[in-house]
XYZ file of C-alpha atoms in Angstrom:
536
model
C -31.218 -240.746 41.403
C -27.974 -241.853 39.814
C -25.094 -242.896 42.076
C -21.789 -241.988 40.555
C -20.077 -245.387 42.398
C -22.910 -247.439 40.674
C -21.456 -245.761 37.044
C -17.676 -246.441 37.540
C -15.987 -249.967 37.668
C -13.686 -250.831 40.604
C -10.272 -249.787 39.228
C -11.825 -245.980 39.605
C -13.165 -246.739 43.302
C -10.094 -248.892 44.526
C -9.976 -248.208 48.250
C -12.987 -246.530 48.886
C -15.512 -246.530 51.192
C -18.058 -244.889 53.601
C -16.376 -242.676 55.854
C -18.179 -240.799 58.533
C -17.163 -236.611 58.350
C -18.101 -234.288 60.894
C -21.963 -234.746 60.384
C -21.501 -236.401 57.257
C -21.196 -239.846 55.915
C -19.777 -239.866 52.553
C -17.952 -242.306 50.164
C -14.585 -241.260 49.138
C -11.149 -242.274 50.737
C -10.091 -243.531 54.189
C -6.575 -242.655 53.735
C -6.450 -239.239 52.306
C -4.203 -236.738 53.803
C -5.556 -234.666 56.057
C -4.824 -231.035 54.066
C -3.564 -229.833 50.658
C -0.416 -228.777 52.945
C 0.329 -232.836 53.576
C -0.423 -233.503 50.522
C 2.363 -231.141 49.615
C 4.572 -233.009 52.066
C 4.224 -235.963 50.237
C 5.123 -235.104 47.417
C 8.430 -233.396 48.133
C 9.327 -236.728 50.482
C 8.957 -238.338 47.464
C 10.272 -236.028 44.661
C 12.543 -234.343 46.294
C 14.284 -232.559 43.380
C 11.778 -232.736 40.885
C 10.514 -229.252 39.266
C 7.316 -228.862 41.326
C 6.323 -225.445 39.974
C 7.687 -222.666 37.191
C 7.072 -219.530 37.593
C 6.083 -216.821 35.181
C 9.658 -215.420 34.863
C 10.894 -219.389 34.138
C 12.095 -219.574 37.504
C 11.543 -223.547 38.707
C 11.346 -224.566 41.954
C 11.668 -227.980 42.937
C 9.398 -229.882 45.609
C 12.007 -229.621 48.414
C 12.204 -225.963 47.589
C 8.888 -225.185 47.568
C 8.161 -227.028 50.675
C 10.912 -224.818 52.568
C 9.115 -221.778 51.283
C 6.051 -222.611 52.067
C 7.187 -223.992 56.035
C 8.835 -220.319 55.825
C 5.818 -218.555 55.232
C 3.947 -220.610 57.438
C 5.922 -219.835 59.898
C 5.545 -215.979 59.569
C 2.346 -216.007 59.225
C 2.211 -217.645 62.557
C 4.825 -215.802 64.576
C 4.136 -211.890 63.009
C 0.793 -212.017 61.462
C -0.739 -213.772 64.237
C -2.940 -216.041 62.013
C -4.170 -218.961 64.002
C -5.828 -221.841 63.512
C -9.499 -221.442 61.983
C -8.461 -217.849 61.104
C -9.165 -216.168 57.450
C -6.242 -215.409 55.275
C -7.082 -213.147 52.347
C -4.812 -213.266 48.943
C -4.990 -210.506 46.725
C -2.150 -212.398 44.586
C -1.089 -212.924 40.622
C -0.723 -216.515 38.968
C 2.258 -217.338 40.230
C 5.046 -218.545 43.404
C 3.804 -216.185 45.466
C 0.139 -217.464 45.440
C 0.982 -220.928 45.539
C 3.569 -220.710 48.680
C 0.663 -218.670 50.505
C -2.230 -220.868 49.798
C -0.041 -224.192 50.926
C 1.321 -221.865 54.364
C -2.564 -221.179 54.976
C -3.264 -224.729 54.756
C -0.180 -226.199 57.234
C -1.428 -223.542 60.140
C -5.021 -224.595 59.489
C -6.090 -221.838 58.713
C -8.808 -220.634 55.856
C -7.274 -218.785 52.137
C -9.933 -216.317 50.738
C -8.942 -215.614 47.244
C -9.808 -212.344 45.890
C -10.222 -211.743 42.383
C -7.449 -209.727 40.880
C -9.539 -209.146 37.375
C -11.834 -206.905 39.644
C -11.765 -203.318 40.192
C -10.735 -201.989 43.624
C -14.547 -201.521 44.971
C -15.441 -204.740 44.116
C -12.294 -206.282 46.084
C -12.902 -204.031 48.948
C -16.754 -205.080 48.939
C -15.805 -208.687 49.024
C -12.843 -207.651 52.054
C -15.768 -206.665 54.084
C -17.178 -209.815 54.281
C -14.628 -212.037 54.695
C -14.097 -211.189 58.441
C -10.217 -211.512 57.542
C -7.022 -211.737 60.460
C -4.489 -210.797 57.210
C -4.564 -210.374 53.688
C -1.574 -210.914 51.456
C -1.270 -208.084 48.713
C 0.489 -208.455 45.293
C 2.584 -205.430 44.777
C 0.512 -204.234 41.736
C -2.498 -203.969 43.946
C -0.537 -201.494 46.829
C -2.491 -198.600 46.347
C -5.788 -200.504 47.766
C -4.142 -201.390 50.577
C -4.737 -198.574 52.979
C -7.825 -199.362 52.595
C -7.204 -202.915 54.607
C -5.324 -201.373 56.957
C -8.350 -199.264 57.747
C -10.608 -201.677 58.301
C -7.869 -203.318 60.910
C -6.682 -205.861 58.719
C -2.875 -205.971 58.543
C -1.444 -205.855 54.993
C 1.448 -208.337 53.735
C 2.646 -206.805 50.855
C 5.022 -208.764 48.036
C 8.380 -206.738 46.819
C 10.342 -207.541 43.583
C 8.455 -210.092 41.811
C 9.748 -210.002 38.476
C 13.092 -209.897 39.772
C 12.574 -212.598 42.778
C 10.061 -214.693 44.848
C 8.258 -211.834 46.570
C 8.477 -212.374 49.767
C 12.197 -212.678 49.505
C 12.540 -209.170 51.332
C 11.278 -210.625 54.569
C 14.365 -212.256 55.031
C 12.844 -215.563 56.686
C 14.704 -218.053 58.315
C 13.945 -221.909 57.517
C 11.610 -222.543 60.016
C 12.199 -225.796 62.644
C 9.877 -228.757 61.137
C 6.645 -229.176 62.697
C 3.101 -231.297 60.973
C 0.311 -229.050 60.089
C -2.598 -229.206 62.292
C -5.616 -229.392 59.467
C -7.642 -231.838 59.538
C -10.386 -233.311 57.123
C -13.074 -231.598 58.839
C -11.577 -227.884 58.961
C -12.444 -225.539 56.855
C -10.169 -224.721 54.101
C -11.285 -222.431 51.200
C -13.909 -220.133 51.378
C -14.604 -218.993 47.824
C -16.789 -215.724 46.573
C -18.819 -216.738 43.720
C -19.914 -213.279 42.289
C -19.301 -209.805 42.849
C -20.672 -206.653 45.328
C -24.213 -207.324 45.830
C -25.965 -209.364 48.632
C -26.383 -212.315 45.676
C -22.155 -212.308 46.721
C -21.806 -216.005 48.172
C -19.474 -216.978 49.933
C -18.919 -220.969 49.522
C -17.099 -222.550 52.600
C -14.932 -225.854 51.068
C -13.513 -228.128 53.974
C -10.318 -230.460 53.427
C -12.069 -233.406 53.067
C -14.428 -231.934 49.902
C -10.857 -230.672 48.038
C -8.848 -233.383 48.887
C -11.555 -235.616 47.442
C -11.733 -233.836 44.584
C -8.221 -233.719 43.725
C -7.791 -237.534 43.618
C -11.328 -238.483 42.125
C -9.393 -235.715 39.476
C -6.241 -237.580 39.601
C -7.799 -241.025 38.325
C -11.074 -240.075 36.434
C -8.274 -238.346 33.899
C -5.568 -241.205 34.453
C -2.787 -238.613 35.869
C 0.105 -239.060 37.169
C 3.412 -237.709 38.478
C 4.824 -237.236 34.867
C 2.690 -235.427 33.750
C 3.009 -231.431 33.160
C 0.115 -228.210 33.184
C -0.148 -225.182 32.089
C -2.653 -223.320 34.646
C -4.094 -221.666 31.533
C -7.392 -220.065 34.262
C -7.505 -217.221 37.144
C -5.694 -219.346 39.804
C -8.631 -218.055 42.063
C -10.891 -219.516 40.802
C -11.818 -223.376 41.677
C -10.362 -224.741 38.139
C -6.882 -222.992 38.639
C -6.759 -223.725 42.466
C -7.887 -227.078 43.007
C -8.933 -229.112 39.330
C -5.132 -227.475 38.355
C -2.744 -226.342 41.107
C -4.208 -228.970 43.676
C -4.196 -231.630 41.548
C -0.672 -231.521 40.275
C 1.211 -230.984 43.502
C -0.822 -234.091 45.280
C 0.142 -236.197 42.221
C 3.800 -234.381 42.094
C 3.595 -233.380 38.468
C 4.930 -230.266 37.694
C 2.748 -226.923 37.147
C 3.744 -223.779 35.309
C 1.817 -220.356 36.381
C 1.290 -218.065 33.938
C 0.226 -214.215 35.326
C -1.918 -213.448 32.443
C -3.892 -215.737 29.892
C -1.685 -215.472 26.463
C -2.822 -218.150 23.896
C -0.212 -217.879 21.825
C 2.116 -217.798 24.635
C 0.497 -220.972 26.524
C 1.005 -222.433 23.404
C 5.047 -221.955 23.090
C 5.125 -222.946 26.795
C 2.778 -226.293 25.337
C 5.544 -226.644 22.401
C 9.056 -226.196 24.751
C 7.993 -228.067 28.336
C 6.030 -230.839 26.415
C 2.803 -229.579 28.560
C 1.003 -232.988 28.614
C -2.442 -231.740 30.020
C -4.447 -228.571 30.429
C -8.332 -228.061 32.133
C -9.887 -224.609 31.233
C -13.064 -223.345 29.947
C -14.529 -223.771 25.998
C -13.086 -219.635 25.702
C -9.435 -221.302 26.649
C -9.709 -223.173 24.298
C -11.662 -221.652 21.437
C -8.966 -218.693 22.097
C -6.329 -221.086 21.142
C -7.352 -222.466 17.883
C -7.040 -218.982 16.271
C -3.315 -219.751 16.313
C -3.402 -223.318 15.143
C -1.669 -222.388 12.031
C 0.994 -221.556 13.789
C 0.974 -224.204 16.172
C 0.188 -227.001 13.782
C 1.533 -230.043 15.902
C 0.648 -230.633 19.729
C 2.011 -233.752 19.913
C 2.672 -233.665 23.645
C -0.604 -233.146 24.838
C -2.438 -236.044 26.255
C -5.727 -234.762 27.731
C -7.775 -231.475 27.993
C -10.431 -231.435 30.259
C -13.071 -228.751 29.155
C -15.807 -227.390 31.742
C -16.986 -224.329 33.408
C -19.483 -223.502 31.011
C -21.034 -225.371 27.366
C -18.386 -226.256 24.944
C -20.275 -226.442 21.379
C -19.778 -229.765 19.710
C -18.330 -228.218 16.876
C -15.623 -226.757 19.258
C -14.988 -229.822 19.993
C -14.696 -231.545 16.841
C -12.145 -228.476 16.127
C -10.024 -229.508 18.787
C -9.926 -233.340 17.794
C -8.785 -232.376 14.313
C -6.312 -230.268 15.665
C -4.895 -232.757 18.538
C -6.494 -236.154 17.472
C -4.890 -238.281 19.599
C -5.440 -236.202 22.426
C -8.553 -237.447 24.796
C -11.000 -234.308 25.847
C -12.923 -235.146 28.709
C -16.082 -232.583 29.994
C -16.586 -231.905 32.831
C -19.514 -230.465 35.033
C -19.107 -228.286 38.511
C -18.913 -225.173 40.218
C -17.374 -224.232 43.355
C -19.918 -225.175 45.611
C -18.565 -229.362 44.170
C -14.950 -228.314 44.744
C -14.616 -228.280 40.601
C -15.267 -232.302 39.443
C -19.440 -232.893 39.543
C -19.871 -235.078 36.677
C -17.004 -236.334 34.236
C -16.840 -237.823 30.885
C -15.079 -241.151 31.042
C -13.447 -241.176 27.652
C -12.669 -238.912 24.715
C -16.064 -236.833 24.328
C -15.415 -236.013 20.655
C -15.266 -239.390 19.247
C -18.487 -240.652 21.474
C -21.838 -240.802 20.272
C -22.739 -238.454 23.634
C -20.228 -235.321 22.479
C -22.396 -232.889 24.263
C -23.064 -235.053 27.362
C -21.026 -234.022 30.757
C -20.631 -236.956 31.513
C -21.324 -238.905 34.549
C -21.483 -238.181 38.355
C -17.992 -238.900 39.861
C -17.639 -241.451 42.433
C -18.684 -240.204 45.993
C -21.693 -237.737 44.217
C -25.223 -238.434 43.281
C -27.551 -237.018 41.290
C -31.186 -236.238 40.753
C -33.189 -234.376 38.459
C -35.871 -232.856 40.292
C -39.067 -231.432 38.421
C -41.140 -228.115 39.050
C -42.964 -229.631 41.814
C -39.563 -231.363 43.548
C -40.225 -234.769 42.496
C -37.708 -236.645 40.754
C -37.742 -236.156 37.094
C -38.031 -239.585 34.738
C -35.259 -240.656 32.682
C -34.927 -237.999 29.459
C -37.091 -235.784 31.323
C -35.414 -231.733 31.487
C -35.703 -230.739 35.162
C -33.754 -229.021 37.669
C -30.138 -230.581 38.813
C -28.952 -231.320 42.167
C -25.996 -232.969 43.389
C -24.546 -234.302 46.784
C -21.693 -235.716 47.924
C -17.871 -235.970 49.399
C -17.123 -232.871 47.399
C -20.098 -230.972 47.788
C -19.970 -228.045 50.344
C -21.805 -228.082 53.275
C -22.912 -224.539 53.705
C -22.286 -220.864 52.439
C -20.214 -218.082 54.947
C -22.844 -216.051 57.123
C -25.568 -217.250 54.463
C -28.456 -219.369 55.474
C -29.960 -220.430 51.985
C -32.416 -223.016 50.757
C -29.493 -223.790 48.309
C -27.911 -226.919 50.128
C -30.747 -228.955 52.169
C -29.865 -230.702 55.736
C -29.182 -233.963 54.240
C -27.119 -232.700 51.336
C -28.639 -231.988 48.229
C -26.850 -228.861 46.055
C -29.613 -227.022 44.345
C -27.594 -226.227 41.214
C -29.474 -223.816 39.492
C -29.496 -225.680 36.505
C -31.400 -227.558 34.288
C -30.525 -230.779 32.492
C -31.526 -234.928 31.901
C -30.169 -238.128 32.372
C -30.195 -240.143 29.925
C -30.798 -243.848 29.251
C -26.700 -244.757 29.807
C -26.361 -242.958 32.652
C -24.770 -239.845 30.940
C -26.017 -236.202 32.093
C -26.430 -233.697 29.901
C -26.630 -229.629 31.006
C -29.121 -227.617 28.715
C -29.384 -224.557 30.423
C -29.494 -222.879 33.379
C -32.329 -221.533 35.297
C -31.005 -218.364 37.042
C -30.296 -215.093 35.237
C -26.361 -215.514 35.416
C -24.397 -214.383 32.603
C -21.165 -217.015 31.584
C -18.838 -214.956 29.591
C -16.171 -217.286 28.859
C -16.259 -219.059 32.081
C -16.534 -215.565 34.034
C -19.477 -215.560 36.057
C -21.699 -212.144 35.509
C -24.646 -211.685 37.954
C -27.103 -208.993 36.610
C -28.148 -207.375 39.930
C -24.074 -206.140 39.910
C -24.193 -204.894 37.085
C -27.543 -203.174 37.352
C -26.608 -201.512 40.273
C -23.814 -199.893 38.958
C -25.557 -199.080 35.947
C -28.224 -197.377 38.760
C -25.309 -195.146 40.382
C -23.825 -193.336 37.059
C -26.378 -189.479 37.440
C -28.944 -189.710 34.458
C -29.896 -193.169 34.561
C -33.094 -193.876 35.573
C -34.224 -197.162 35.284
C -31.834 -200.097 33.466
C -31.847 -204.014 33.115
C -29.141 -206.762 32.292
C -29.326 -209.645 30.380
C -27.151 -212.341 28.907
C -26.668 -212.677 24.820
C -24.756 -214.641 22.391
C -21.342 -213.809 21.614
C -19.137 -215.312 19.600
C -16.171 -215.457 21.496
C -16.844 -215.845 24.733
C -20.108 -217.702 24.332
C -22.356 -214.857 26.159
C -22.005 -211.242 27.529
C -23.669 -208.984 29.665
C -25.902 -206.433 27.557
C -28.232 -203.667 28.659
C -31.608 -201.582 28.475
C -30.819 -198.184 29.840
C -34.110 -195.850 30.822
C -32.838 -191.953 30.685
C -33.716 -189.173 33.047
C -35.313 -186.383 30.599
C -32.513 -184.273 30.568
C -29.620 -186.891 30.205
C -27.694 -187.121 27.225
C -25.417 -190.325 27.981
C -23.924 -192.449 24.755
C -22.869 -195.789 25.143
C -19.118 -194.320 25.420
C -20.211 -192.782 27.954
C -21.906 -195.652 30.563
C -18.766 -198.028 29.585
C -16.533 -195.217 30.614
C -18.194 -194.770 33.728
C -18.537 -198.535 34.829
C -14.351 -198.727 33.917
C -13.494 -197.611 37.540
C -16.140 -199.638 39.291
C -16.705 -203.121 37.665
C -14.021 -205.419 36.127
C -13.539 -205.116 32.464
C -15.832 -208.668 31.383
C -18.742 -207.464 33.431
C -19.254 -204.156 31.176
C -22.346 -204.705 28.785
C -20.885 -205.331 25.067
C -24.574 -203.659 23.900
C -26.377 -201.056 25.596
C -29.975 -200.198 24.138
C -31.885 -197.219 25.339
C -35.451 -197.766 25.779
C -38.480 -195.305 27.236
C -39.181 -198.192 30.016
C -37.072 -201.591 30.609
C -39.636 -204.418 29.522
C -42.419 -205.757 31.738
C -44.002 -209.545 32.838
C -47.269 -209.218 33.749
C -46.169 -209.799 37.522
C -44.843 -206.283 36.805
C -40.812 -208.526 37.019
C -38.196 -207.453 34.449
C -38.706 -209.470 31.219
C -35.286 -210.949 30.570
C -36.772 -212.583 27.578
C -38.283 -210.001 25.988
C -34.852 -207.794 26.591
C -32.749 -210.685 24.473
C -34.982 -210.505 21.840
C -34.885 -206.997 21.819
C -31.333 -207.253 21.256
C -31.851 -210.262 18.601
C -34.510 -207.805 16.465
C -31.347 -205.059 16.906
C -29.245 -207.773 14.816
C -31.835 -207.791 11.850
């Protein structure tokens, strides 16, 4: 087991210590705030009129600002909506104001955000509604038409108004609402986080204040950040990268963040060019997307530090990116949501170490063990499963009793990886069937099942292959019924309406009977190579 406190000197761990949470005892900090919402707080006491956040229109909005907003919100939320605390806000929202001022309300009544994906298609958002057990949902204006849908269920509908001309909740007309503290505290639940799509594999992770707000500032000095600095939140703000490793991280530290609705390399590039963006954290298709316009963008001379995880970045990526930026400092980094983002972290620039495809090392506050087939702990160089525990680990998954997390701690992570002789951990594949298209997580069974609904289909299988964009995509064997006649153009077409766009299989093979293991399981092996003979 490797201790990340034993890895990192003291400068890293400066005021840290046990702390006892709830039913846990972890190391992190004694003195953090109490919710992203006072962390917030702080920050506009202290910058007052600094730019906090930009939106996608260019419309800034300094910390006092934003603070008003969000105590606005808050406030209706409260006083209309009737959310109290403990209850389960849902945001259907874009990148942008609207999002942020939401998330930071939920936070001050101590209450719980539920972001939905806005890449997905209607059913998939309405599966993921059902679960969530939600007193409100807030609605971007470009997702109205689902709406009714909400209201059906009982859930009342928010709904924004205007947002390319104005902050969207302008129309509501809100009054500045008297001061008062938010009532989180460390122990509440915060965040609770889908981490897939409509089947019963959907997961909900529940994330408590303590495991984000230890997060953000292990973030905040494991990539030496400060109040200067500016981001681009180049990711889904949904997801755990955009919301806490990005949007989190920059308002606790008072930096200033600029929300982008829709990933644009070229244009997250300009924005790098004008604002002097100084850092950026996305996933190896962020950034691979954004050397195709190097020649255009030949000098980044205002970028300090990427940090790169969500899924593999190739070496050679990496070199790429040091040639392009080389005296910019990439850092890897290894999570998911169940770790609030940060699990392991490289300390320095990865691309001029002689570990470039290491992760990095477990943060302070997390341990970690590599466990072999038979649970033991794995020797040093030895492959075996991962698992992690710590401050910023969660605790347990919504309505989901699961083997996953063990009663004193320990994250199952799926997958596998070593630890090498200096402490640095390396990630070399993952033992599930999940498919990581560009830091998008696929999960066959969705996919299959929707492939199962479409008339004709008999029998059909999904499995992960290269790609050479996005690292991997979803591909297919399809069994016909006799008398079907379905093309490729045709199953994609069909799976438009009903899955979002990067879950739709890239190949689809048809095949007189999806491949066989012995144990009469579907051969995911055998269906890649399929696909790999198909390449020939």
């Amino acid at each position: 087991m490797l201790k990340g406190k034993n890895v990192w000197n003291e400068w890293y761990q400066k005021g840290m210590g046990e702390m006892r949470i709830g039913e846990r005892t972890v190391y992190s900090f004694p003195d953090m705030k109490k919710s992203f919402y006072d962390m917030l707080r702080a920050s506009a006491e202290k910058y007052p009129h600094k730019t906090g956040l930009c939106d996608n229109w260019n419309r800034s909005y300094t910390y006092r600002e934003f603070l008003s907003m969000t105590d606005s919100l808050a406030f209706y939320l409260r006083e209309t909506m009737q959310v109290k605390k403990g209850g389960h806000v849902g945001l259907l929202l874009n990148n942008g104001i609207e999002f942020a001022a939401s998330f930071y309300a939920v936070s001050k009544l101590g209450a719980v955000t539920v972001p939905f994906p806005t890449k997905y298609r209607e059913p998939e958002v309405r599966s993921l509604v059902e679960k969530a057990d939600l007193a409100c949902i807030l609605v971007s204006e470009d997702y109205e038409a689902w709406s009714p849908a909400y209201e059906n269920m009982g859930i009342p509908v928010l709904l924004t108004h205007g947002e390319e001309k104005e902050y969207g909740f302008t129309y509501l007309h809100m009054p500045e609402a008297p001061w008062e503290e938010g009532v989180g505290e460390l122990a509440d639940e915060a965040i609770i986080m889908f981490t897939s799509g409509t089947t019963s594999a959907s997961k909900g992770v529940v994330l408590k204040n303590y495991n984000i707000n230890h997060a953000v500032m292990i973030y905040q000095r494991l990539l030496h950040l400060d109040s200067e600095d500016k981001t681009i939140i180049p990711v889904p703000v949904y997801h755990i990268t955009g919301l806490v490793a990005l949007l989190g991280l920059f308002v606790c530290l008072g930096g200033t963040v600029y929300l982008y609705k829709r990933y644009d390399a070229r244009r997250i590039l300009e924005g790098v060019c004008k604002h002097g963006i100084t850092f950026m954290h996305g996933s190896p298709t962020v950034f691979g997307l954004l050397l195709n316009y190097q020649k255009e963008f030949p000098r980044l001379p205002s970028i300090r530090t990427l940090a790169c995880g969500s899924s593999y970045l190739p070496v050679e990526t990496l070199k790429k990116l040091h040639r392009w930026m080389p005296e910019m400092k990439l850092q890897n980094v290894y999570g998911m949501t169940e770790t609030s983002s940060p699990g392991t972290v490289f300390p320095y620039d990865a691309a001029t170490s002689i570990y470039p495809g290491s992760e990095g090392k477990p943060v302070p506050g997390m341990e970690i063990k590599i466990a072999d087939e038979e649970g033991n702990e794995a020797p040093e160089g030895t492959v075996g499963l991962v698992f992690l525990r710590g401050a910023n680990i969660c605790e347990y998954y919504y309505h989901l009793d699961t083997p996953l997390i063990t009663k004193d701690g320990w994250l199952n992570t799926g997958d596998m990886g070593y630890i090498n002789e200096d402490s640095y951990v390396f990630i070399v594949d993952r033992k599930k069937d999940m498919i990581n298209r560009g830091g998008e997580k696929i999960w066959c069974t969705d996919v299959e099942d929707e492939l199962m609904a479409i008339e004709g289909v008999r029998d059909a299988a999904v499995a992960g292959i290269p790609d050479a964009v996005y690292g991997e995509a979803a591909a297919a064997v399809v069994v016909l019924e006799e008398q079907a006649h379905l093309t490729q153009e045709d199953i994609k077409e069909r799976l438009k309406g009903r899955l979002a766009r990067y879950k739709i299989p890239e190949q689809i093979l048809f095949v007189e009977a999806v491949p066989k293991t012995p144990g009469l399981k579907t051969d995911k092996r055998r269906i890649k190579e399929l696909f790999a003979e198909k390449q020939m």
